[in-house]
PDB file of C-alpha atoms in Angstrom:
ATOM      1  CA  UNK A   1      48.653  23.387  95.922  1.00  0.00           C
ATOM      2  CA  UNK A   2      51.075  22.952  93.582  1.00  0.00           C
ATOM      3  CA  UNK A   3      53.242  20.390  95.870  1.00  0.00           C
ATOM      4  CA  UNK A   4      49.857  18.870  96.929  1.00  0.00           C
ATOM      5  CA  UNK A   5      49.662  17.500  93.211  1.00  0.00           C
ATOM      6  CA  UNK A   6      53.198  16.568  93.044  1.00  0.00           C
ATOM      7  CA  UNK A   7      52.742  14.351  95.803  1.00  0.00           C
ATOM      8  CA  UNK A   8      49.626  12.791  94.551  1.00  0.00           C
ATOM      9  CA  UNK A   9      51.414  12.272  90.936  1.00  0.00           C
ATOM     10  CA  UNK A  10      54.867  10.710  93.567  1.00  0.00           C
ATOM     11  CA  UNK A  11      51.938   8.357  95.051  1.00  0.00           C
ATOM     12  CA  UNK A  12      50.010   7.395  92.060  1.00  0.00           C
ATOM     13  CA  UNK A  13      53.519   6.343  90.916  1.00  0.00           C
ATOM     14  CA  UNK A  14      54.046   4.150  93.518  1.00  0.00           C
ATOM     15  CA  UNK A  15      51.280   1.892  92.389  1.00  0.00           C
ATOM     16  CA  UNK A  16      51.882   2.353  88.464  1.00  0.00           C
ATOM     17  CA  UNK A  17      55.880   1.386  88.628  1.00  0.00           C
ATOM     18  CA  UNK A  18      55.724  -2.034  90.419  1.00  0.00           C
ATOM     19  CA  UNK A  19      52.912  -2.637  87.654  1.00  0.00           C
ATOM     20  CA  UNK A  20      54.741  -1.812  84.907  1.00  0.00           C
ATOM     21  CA  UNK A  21      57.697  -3.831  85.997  1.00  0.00           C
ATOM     22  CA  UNK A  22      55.276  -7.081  86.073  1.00  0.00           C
ATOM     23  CA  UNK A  23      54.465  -6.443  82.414  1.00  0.00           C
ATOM     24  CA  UNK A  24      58.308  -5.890  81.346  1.00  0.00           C
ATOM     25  CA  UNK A  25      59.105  -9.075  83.041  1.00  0.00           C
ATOM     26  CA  UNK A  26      55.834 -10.698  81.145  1.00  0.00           C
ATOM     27  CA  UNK A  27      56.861  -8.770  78.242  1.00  0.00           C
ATOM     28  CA  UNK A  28      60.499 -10.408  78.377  1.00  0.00           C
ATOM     29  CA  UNK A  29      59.158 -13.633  79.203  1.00  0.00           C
ATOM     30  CA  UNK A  30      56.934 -14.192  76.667  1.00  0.00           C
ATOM     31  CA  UNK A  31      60.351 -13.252  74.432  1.00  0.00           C
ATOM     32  CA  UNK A  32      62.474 -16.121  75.933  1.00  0.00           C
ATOM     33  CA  UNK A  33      59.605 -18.526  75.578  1.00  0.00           C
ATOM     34  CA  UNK A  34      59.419 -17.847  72.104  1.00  0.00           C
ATOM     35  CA  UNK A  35      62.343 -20.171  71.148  1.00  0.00           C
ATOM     36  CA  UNK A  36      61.363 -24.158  71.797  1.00  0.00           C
ATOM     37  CA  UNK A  37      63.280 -26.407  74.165  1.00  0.00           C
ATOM     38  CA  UNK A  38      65.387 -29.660  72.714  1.00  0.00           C
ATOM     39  CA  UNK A  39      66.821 -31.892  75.490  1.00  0.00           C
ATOM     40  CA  UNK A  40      70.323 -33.239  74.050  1.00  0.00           C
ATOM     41  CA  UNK A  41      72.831 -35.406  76.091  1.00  0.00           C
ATOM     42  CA  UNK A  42      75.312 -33.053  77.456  1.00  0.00           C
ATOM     43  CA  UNK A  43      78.701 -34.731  75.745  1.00  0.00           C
ATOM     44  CA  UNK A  44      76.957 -34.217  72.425  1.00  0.00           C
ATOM     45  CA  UNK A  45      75.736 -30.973  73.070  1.00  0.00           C
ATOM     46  CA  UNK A  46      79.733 -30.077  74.249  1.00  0.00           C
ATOM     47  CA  UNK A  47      81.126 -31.545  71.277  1.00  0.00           C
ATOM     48  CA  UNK A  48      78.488 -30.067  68.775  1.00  0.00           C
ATOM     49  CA  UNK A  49      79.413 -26.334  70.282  1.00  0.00           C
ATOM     50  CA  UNK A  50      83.017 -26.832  69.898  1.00  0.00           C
ATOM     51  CA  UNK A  51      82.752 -28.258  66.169  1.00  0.00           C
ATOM     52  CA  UNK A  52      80.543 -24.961  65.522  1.00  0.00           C
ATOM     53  CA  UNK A  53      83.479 -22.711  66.715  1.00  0.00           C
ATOM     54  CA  UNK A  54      80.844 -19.738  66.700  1.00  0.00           C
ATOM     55  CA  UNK A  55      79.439 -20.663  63.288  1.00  0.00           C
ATOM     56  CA  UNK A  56      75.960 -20.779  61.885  1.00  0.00           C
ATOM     57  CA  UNK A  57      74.312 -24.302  61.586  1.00  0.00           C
ATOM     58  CA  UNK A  58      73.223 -23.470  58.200  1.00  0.00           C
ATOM     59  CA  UNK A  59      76.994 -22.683  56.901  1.00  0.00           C
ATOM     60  CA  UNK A  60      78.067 -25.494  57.537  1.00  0.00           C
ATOM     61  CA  UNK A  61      78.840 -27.691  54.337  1.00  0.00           C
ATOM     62  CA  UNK A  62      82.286 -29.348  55.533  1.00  0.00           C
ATOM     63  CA  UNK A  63      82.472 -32.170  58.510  1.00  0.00           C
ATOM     64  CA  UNK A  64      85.463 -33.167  58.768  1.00  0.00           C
ATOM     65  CA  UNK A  65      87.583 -31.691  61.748  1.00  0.00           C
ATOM     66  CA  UNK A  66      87.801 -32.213  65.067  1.00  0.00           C
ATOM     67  CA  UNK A  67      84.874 -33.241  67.768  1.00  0.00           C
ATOM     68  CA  UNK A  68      82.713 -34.620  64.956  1.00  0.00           C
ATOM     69  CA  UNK A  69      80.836 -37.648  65.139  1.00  0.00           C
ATOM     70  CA  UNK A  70      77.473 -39.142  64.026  1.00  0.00           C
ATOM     71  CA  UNK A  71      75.285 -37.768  66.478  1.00  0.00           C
ATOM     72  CA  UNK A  72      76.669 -34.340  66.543  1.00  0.00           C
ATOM     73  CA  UNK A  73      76.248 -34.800  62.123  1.00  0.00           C
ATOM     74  CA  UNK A  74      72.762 -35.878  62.882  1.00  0.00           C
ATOM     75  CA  UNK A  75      72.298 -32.689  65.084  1.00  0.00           C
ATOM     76  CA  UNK A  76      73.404 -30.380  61.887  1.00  0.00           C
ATOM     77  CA  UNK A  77      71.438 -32.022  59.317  1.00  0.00           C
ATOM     78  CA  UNK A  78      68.209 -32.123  61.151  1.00  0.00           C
ATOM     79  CA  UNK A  79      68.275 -28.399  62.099  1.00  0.00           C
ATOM     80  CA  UNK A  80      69.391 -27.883  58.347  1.00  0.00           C
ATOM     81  CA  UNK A  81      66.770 -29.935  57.043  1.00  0.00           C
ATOM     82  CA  UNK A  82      64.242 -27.677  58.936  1.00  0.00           C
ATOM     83  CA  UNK A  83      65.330 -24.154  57.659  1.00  0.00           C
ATOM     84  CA  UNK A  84      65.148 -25.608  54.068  1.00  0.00           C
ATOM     85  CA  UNK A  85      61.708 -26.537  54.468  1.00  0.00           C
ATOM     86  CA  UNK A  86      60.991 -23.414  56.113  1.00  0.00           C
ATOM     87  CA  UNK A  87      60.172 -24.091  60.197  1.00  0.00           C
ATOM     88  CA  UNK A  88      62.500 -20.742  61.092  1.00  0.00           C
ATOM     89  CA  UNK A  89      61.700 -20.821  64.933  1.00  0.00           C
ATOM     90  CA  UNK A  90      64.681 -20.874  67.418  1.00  0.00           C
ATOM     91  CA  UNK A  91      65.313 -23.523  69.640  1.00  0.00           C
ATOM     92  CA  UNK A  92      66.760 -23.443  73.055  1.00  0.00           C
ATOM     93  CA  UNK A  93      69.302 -26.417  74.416  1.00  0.00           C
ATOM     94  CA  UNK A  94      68.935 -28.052  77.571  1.00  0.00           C
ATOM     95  CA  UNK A  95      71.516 -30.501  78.689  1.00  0.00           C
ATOM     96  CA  UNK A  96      71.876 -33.877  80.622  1.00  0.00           C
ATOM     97  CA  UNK A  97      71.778 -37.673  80.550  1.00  0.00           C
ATOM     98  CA  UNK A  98      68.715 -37.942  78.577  1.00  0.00           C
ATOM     99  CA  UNK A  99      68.322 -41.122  76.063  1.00  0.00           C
ATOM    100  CA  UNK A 100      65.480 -42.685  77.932  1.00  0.00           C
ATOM    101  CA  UNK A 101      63.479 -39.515  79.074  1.00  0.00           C
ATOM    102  CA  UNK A 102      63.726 -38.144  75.516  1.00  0.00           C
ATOM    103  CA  UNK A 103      61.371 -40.965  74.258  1.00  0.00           C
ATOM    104  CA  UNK A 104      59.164 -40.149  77.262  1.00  0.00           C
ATOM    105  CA  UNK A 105      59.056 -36.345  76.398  1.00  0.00           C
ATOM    106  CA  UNK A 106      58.280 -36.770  72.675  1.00  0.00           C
ATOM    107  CA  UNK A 107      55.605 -39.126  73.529  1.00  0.00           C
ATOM    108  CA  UNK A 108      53.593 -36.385  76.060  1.00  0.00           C
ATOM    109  CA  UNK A 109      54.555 -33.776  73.532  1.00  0.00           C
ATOM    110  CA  UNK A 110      56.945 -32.154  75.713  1.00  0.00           C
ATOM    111  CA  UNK A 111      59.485 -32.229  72.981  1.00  0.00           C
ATOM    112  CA  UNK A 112      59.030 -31.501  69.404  1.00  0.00           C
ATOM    113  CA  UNK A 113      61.731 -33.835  67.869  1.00  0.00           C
ATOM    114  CA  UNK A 114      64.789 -36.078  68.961  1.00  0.00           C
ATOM    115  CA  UNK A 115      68.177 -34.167  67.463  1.00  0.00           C
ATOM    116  CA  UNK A 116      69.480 -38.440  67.555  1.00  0.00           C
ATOM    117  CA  UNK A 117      68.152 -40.723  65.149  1.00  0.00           C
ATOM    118  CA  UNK A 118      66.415 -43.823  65.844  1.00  0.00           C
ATOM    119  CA  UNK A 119      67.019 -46.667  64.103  1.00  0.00           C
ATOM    120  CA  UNK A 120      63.306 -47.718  62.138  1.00  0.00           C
ATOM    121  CA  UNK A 121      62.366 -50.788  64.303  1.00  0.00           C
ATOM    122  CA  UNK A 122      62.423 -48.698  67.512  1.00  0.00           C
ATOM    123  CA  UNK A 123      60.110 -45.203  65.064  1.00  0.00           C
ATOM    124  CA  UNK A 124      58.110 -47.987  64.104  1.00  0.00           C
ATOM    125  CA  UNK A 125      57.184 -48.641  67.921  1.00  0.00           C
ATOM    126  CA  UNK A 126      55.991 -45.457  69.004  1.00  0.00           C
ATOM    127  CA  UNK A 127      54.320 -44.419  65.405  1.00  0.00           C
ATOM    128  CA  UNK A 128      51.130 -43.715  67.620  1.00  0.00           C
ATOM    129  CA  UNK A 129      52.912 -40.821  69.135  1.00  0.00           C
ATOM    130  CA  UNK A 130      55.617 -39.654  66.711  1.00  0.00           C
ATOM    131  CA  UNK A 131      56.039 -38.888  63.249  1.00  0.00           C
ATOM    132  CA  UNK A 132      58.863 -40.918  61.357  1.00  0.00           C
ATOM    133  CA  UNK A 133      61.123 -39.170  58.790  1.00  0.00           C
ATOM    134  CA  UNK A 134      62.246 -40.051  55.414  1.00  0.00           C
ATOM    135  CA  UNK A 135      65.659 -41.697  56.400  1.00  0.00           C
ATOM    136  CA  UNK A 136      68.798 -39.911  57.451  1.00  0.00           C
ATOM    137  CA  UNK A 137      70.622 -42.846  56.602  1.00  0.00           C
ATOM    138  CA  UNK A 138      69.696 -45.137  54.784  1.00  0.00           C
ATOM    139  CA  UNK A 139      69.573 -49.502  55.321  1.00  0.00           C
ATOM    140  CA  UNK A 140      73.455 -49.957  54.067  1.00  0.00           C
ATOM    141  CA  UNK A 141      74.952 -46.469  54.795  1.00  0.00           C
ATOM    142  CA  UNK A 142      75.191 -47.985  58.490  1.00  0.00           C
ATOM    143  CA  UNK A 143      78.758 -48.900  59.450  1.00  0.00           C
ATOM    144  CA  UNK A 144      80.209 -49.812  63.197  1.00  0.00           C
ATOM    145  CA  UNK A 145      83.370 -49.947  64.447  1.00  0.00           C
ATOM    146  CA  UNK A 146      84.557 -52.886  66.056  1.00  0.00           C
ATOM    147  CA  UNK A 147      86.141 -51.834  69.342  1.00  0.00           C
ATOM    148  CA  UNK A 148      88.015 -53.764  71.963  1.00  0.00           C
ATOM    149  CA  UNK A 149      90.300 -53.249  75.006  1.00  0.00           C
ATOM    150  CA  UNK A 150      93.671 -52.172  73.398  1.00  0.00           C
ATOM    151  CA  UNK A 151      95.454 -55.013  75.487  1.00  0.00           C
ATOM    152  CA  UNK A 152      92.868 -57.648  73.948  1.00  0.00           C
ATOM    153  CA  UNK A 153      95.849 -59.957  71.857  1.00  0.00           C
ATOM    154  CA  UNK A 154      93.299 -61.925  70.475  1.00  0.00           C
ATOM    155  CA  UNK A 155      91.196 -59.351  68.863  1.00  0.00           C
ATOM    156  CA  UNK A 156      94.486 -58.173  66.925  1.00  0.00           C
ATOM    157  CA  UNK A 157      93.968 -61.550  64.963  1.00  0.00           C
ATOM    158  CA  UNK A 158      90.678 -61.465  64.268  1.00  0.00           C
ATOM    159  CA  UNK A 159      90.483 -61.126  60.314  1.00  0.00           C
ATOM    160  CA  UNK A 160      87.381 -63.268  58.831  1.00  0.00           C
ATOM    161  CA  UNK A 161      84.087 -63.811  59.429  1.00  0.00           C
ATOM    162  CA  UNK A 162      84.625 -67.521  60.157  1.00  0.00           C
ATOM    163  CA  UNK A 163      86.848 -66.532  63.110  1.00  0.00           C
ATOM    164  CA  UNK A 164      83.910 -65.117  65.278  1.00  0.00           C
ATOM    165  CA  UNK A 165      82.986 -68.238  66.111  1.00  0.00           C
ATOM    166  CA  UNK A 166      85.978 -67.649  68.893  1.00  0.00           C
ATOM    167  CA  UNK A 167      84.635 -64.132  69.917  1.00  0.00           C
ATOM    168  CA  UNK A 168      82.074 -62.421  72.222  1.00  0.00           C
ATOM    169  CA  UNK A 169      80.576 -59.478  72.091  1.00  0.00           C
ATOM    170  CA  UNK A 170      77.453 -57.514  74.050  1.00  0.00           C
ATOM    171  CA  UNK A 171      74.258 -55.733  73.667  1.00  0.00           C
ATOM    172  CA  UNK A 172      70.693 -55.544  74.598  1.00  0.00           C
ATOM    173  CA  UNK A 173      67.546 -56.885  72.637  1.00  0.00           C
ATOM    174  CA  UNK A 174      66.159 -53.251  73.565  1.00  0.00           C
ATOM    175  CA  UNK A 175      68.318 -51.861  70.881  1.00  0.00           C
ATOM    176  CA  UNK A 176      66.988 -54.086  68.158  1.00  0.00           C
ATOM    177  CA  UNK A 177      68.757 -53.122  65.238  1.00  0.00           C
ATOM    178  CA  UNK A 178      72.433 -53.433  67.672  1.00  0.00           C
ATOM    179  CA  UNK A 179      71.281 -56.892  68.903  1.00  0.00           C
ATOM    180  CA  UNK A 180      69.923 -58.366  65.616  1.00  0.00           C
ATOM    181  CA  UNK A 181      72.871 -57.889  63.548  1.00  0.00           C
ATOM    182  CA  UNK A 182      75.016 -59.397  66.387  1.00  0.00           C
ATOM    183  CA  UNK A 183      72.664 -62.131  66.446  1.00  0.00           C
ATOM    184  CA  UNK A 184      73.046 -62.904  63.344  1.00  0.00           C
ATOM    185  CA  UNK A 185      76.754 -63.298  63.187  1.00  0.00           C
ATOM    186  CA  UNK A 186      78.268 -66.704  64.447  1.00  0.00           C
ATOM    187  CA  UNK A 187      79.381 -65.690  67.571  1.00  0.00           C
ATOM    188  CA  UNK A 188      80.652 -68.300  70.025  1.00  0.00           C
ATOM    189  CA  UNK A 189      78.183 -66.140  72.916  1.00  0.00           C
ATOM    190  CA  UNK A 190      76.311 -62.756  72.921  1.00  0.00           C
ATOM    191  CA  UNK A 191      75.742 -61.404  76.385  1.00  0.00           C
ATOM    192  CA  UNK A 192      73.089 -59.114  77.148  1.00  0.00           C
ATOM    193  CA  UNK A 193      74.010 -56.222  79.149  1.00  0.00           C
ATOM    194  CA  UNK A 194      71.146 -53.653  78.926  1.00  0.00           C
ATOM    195  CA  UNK A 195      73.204 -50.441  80.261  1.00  0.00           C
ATOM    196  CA  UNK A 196      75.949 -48.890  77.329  1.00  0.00           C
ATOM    197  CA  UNK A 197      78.568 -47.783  80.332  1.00  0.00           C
ATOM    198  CA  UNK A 198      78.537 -51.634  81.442  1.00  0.00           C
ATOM    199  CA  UNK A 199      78.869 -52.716  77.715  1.00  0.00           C
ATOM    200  CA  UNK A 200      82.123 -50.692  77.414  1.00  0.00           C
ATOM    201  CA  UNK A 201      83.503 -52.056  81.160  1.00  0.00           C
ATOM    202  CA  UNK A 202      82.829 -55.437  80.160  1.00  0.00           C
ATOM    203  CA  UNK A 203      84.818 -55.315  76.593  1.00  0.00           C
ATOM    204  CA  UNK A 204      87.461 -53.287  78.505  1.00  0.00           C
ATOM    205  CA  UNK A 205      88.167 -55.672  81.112  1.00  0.00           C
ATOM    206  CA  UNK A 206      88.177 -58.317  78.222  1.00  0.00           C
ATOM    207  CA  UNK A 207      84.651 -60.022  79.844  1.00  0.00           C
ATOM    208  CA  UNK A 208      83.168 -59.730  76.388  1.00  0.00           C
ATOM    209  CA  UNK A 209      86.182 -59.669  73.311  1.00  0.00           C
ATOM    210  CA  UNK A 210      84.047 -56.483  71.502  1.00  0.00           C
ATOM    211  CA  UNK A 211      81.124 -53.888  71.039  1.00  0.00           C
ATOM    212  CA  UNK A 212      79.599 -52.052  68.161  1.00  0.00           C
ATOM    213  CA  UNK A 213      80.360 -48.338  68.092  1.00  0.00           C
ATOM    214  CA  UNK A 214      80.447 -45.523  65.360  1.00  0.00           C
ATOM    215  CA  UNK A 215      83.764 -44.853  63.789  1.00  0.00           C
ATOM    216  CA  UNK A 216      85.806 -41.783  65.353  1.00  0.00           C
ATOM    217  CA  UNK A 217      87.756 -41.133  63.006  1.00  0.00           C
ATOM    218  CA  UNK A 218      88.511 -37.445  64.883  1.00  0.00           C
ATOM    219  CA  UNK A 219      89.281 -39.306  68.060  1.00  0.00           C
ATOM    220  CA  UNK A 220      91.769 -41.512  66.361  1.00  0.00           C
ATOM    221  CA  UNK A 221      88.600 -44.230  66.907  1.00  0.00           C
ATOM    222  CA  UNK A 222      89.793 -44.548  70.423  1.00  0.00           C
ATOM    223  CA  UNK A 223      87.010 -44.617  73.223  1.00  0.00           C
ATOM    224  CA  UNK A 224      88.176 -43.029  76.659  1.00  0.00           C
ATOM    225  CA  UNK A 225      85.136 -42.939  79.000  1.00  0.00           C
ATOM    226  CA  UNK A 226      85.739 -43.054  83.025  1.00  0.00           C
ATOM    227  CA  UNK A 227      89.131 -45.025  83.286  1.00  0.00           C
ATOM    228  CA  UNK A 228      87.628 -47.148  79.881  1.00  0.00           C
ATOM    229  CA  UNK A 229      89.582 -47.203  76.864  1.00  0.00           C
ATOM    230  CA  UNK A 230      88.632 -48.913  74.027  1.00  0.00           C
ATOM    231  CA  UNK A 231      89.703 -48.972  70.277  1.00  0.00           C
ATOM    232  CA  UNK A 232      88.822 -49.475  67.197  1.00  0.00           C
ATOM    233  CA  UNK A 233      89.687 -52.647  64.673  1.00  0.00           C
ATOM    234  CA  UNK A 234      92.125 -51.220  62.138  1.00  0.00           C
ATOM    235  CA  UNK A 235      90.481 -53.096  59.138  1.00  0.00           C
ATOM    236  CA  UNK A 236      87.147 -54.364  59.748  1.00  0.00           C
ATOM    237  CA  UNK A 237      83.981 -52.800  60.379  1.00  0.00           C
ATOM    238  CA  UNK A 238      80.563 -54.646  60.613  1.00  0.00           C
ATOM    239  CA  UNK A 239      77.634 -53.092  58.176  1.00  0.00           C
ATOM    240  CA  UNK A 240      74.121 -52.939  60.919  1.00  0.00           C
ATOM    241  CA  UNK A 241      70.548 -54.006  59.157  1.00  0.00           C
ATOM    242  CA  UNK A 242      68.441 -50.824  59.306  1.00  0.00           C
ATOM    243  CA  UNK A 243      67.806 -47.000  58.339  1.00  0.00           C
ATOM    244  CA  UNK A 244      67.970 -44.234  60.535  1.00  0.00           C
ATOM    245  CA  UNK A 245      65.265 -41.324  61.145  1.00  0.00           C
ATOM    246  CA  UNK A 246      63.972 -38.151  63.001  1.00  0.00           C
ATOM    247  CA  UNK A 247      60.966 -38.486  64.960  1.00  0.00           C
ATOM    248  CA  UNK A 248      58.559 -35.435  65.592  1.00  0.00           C
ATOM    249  CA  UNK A 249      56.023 -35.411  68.237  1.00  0.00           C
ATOM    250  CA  UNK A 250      52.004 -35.554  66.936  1.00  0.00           C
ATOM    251  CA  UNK A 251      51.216 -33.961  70.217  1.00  0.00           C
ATOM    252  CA  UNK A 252      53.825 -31.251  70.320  1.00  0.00           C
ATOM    253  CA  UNK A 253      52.017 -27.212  69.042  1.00  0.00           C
ATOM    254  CA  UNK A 254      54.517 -27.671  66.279  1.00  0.00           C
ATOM    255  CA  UNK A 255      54.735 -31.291  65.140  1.00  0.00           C
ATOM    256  CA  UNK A 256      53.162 -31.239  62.328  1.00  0.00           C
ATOM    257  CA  UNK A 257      54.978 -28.096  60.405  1.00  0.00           C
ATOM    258  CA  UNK A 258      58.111 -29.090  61.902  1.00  0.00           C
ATOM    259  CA  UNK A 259      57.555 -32.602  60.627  1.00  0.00           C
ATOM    260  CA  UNK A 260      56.152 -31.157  57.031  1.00  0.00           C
ATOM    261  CA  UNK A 261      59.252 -28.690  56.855  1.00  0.00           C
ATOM    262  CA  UNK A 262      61.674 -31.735  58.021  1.00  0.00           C
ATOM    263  CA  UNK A 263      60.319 -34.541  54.803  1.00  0.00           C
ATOM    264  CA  UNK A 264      60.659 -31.098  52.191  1.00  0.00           C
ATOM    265  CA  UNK A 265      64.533 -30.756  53.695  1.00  0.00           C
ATOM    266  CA  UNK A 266      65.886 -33.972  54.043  1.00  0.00           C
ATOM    267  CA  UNK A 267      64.716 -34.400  50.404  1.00  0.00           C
ATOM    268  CA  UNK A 268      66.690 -31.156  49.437  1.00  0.00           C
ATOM    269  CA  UNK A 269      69.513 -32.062  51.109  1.00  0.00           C
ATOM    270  CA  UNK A 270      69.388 -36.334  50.222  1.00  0.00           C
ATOM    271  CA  UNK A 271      69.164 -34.561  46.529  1.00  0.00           C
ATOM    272  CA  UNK A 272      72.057 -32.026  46.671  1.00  0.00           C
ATOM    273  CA  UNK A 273      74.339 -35.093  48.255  1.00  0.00           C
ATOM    274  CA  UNK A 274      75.050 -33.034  51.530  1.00  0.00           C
ATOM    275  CA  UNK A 275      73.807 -35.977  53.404  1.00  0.00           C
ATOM    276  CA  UNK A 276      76.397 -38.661  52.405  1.00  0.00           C
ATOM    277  CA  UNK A 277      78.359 -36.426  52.011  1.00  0.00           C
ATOM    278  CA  UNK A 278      78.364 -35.453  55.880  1.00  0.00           C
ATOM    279  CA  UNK A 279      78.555 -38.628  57.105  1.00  0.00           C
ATOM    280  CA  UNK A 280      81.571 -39.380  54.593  1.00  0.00           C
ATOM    281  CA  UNK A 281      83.703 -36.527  56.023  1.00  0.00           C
ATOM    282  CA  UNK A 282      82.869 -37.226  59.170  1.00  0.00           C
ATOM    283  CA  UNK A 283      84.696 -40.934  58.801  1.00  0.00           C
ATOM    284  CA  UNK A 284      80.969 -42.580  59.706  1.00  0.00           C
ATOM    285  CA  UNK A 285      80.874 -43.462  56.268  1.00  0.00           C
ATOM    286  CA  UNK A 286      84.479 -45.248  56.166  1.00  0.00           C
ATOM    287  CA  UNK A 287      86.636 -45.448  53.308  1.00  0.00           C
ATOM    288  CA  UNK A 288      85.833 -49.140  52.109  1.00  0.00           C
ATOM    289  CA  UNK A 289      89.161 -49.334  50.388  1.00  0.00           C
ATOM    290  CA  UNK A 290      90.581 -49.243  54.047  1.00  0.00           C
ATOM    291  CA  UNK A 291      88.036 -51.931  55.302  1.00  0.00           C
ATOM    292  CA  UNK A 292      86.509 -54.919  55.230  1.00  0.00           C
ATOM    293  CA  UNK A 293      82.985 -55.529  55.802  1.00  0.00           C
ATOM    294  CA  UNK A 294      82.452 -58.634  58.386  1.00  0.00           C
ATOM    295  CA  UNK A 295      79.022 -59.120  56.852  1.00  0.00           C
ATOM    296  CA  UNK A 296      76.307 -58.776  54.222  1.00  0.00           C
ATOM    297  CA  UNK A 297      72.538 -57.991  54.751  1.00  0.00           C
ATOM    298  CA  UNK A 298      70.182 -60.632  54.314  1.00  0.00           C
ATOM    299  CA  UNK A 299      68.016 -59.847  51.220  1.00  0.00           C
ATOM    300  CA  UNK A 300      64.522 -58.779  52.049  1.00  0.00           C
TER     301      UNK A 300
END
């Protein structure tokens, strides 16, 4: 009798185990999808783990070092700007070559912000799905290197504004800030060249004299990129005509507390200095006693 029961108990457990192990995994699923995914391009994501070194986002309050650079700064702030105005959930970083898809994603609400900031012409053309920020950087905090192939002689002599009327450079109308600053220097041509990787190949084979990039100051503000090398002007930098800012999805679960929490933080931190600050240290924001500006704004 007694072994009778046992065995029914043995059997009944047969059915009750595989159950139970359904709900753990539910259990533990429901855990991992706690945390919210953020697509970030891989190099930016590599480069943002290695500046870290195993430290908290929210310690950091010093940018200067090694693998720093504007969109990895942009990455720290934004996720700082969040914890100060209280959205505490944990996010979860997937990687890959995503620039175009993230616009695509934030626009479904598939994903709750862009870590990179857009420049306020190209916010300003998908308001109807994303919230804008106050800006990360502000119209005049903008500065670009002026990079060339390293065997480019005649970019060595380039000193004054009135020289560019000998140079060429690239870009695409799509990026409208990029293209409207070139635009409006007098450049003897501007070619249009809608993919970044052919941008760089054509300044590096000297098809096009330079591009606009950030200053890389941790790099030495040399470029190496898939046999390219490219470097940065010594003295001059050229100042671009718009403000930076996070976007937040309207139709992400979370936009709208992650984009209340994001306005209260950037506002904390703009306030406390942190943000210029960040971008100083990181060499974005160069030392103007070091450079010349190419050109002004145009008053607005």
């Amino acid at each position: 009798m007694g072994w009778t029961q046992s065995n029914k108990y043995l059997r009944s457990l047969y059915f009750v185990l595989p159950l139970l192990a359904v709900l753990f995994c539910h259990a533990v699923n429901a855990v991992g999808t706690d945390k919210i995914q953020i697509y970030v391009r891989d190099d930016v994501y590599i480069d943002y783990k290695r500046f870290l070194n195993g430290r908290n986002v929210s310690e950091i309050t010093d940018f200067s070092g090694n693998y720093i650079r504007r969109d990895v700064v942009d990455m720290i702030l934004a996720q700082q700007a969040l914890v100060l105005g209280g959205f505490t959930k944990q996010f979860e970083y997937q990687t890959g070559n995503v620039n175009f898809r993230n616009t695509k994603l934030l626009e479904r609400g598939k994903l709750l912000l862009s870590m990179d900031s857009y420049w306020l012409e190209d916010a300003k053309a998908m308001s109807n799905s994303v919230y804008v920020s106050k800006a990360l950087i502000k119209r005049g905090e903008y500065y670009a290197g002026v990079f060339f192939a390293p065997d480019n002689k005649k970019m060595q002599r380039l000193q004054s504004y009135q020289q560019l009327k000998d140079y060429t450079s690239v870009s695409t109308p799509r990026w409208r800030t990029d293209w409207e600053t070139l635009h409006n220097l007098p450049l003897q041509k501007l070619f249009v060249e809608h993919e970044w990787v052919s941008q760089a190949r054509m300044v590096s084979m000297m098809w096009a004299d330079f591009m606009l990039m950030p200053l890389m100051p941790s790099l030495k503000n040399e470029f190496n990129l898939e046999g390219i090398k490219l470097v940065a002007h010594p003295s001059l930098v050229v100042l671009l005509d718009g403000s930076r800012h996070l976007v937040v999805s309207k139709s992400h679960p979370y936009g709208k507390e992650a984009f209340k929490a994001l306005q209260v933080g950037l506002e904390i931190l703009r306030d406390r200095g942190m943000i210029i600050k960040a971008y100083t240290q990181a060499g974005f924001i160069p030392d103007l006693s070091k450079y010349e500006v190419l050109n002004q704004l145009p008053t607005r």
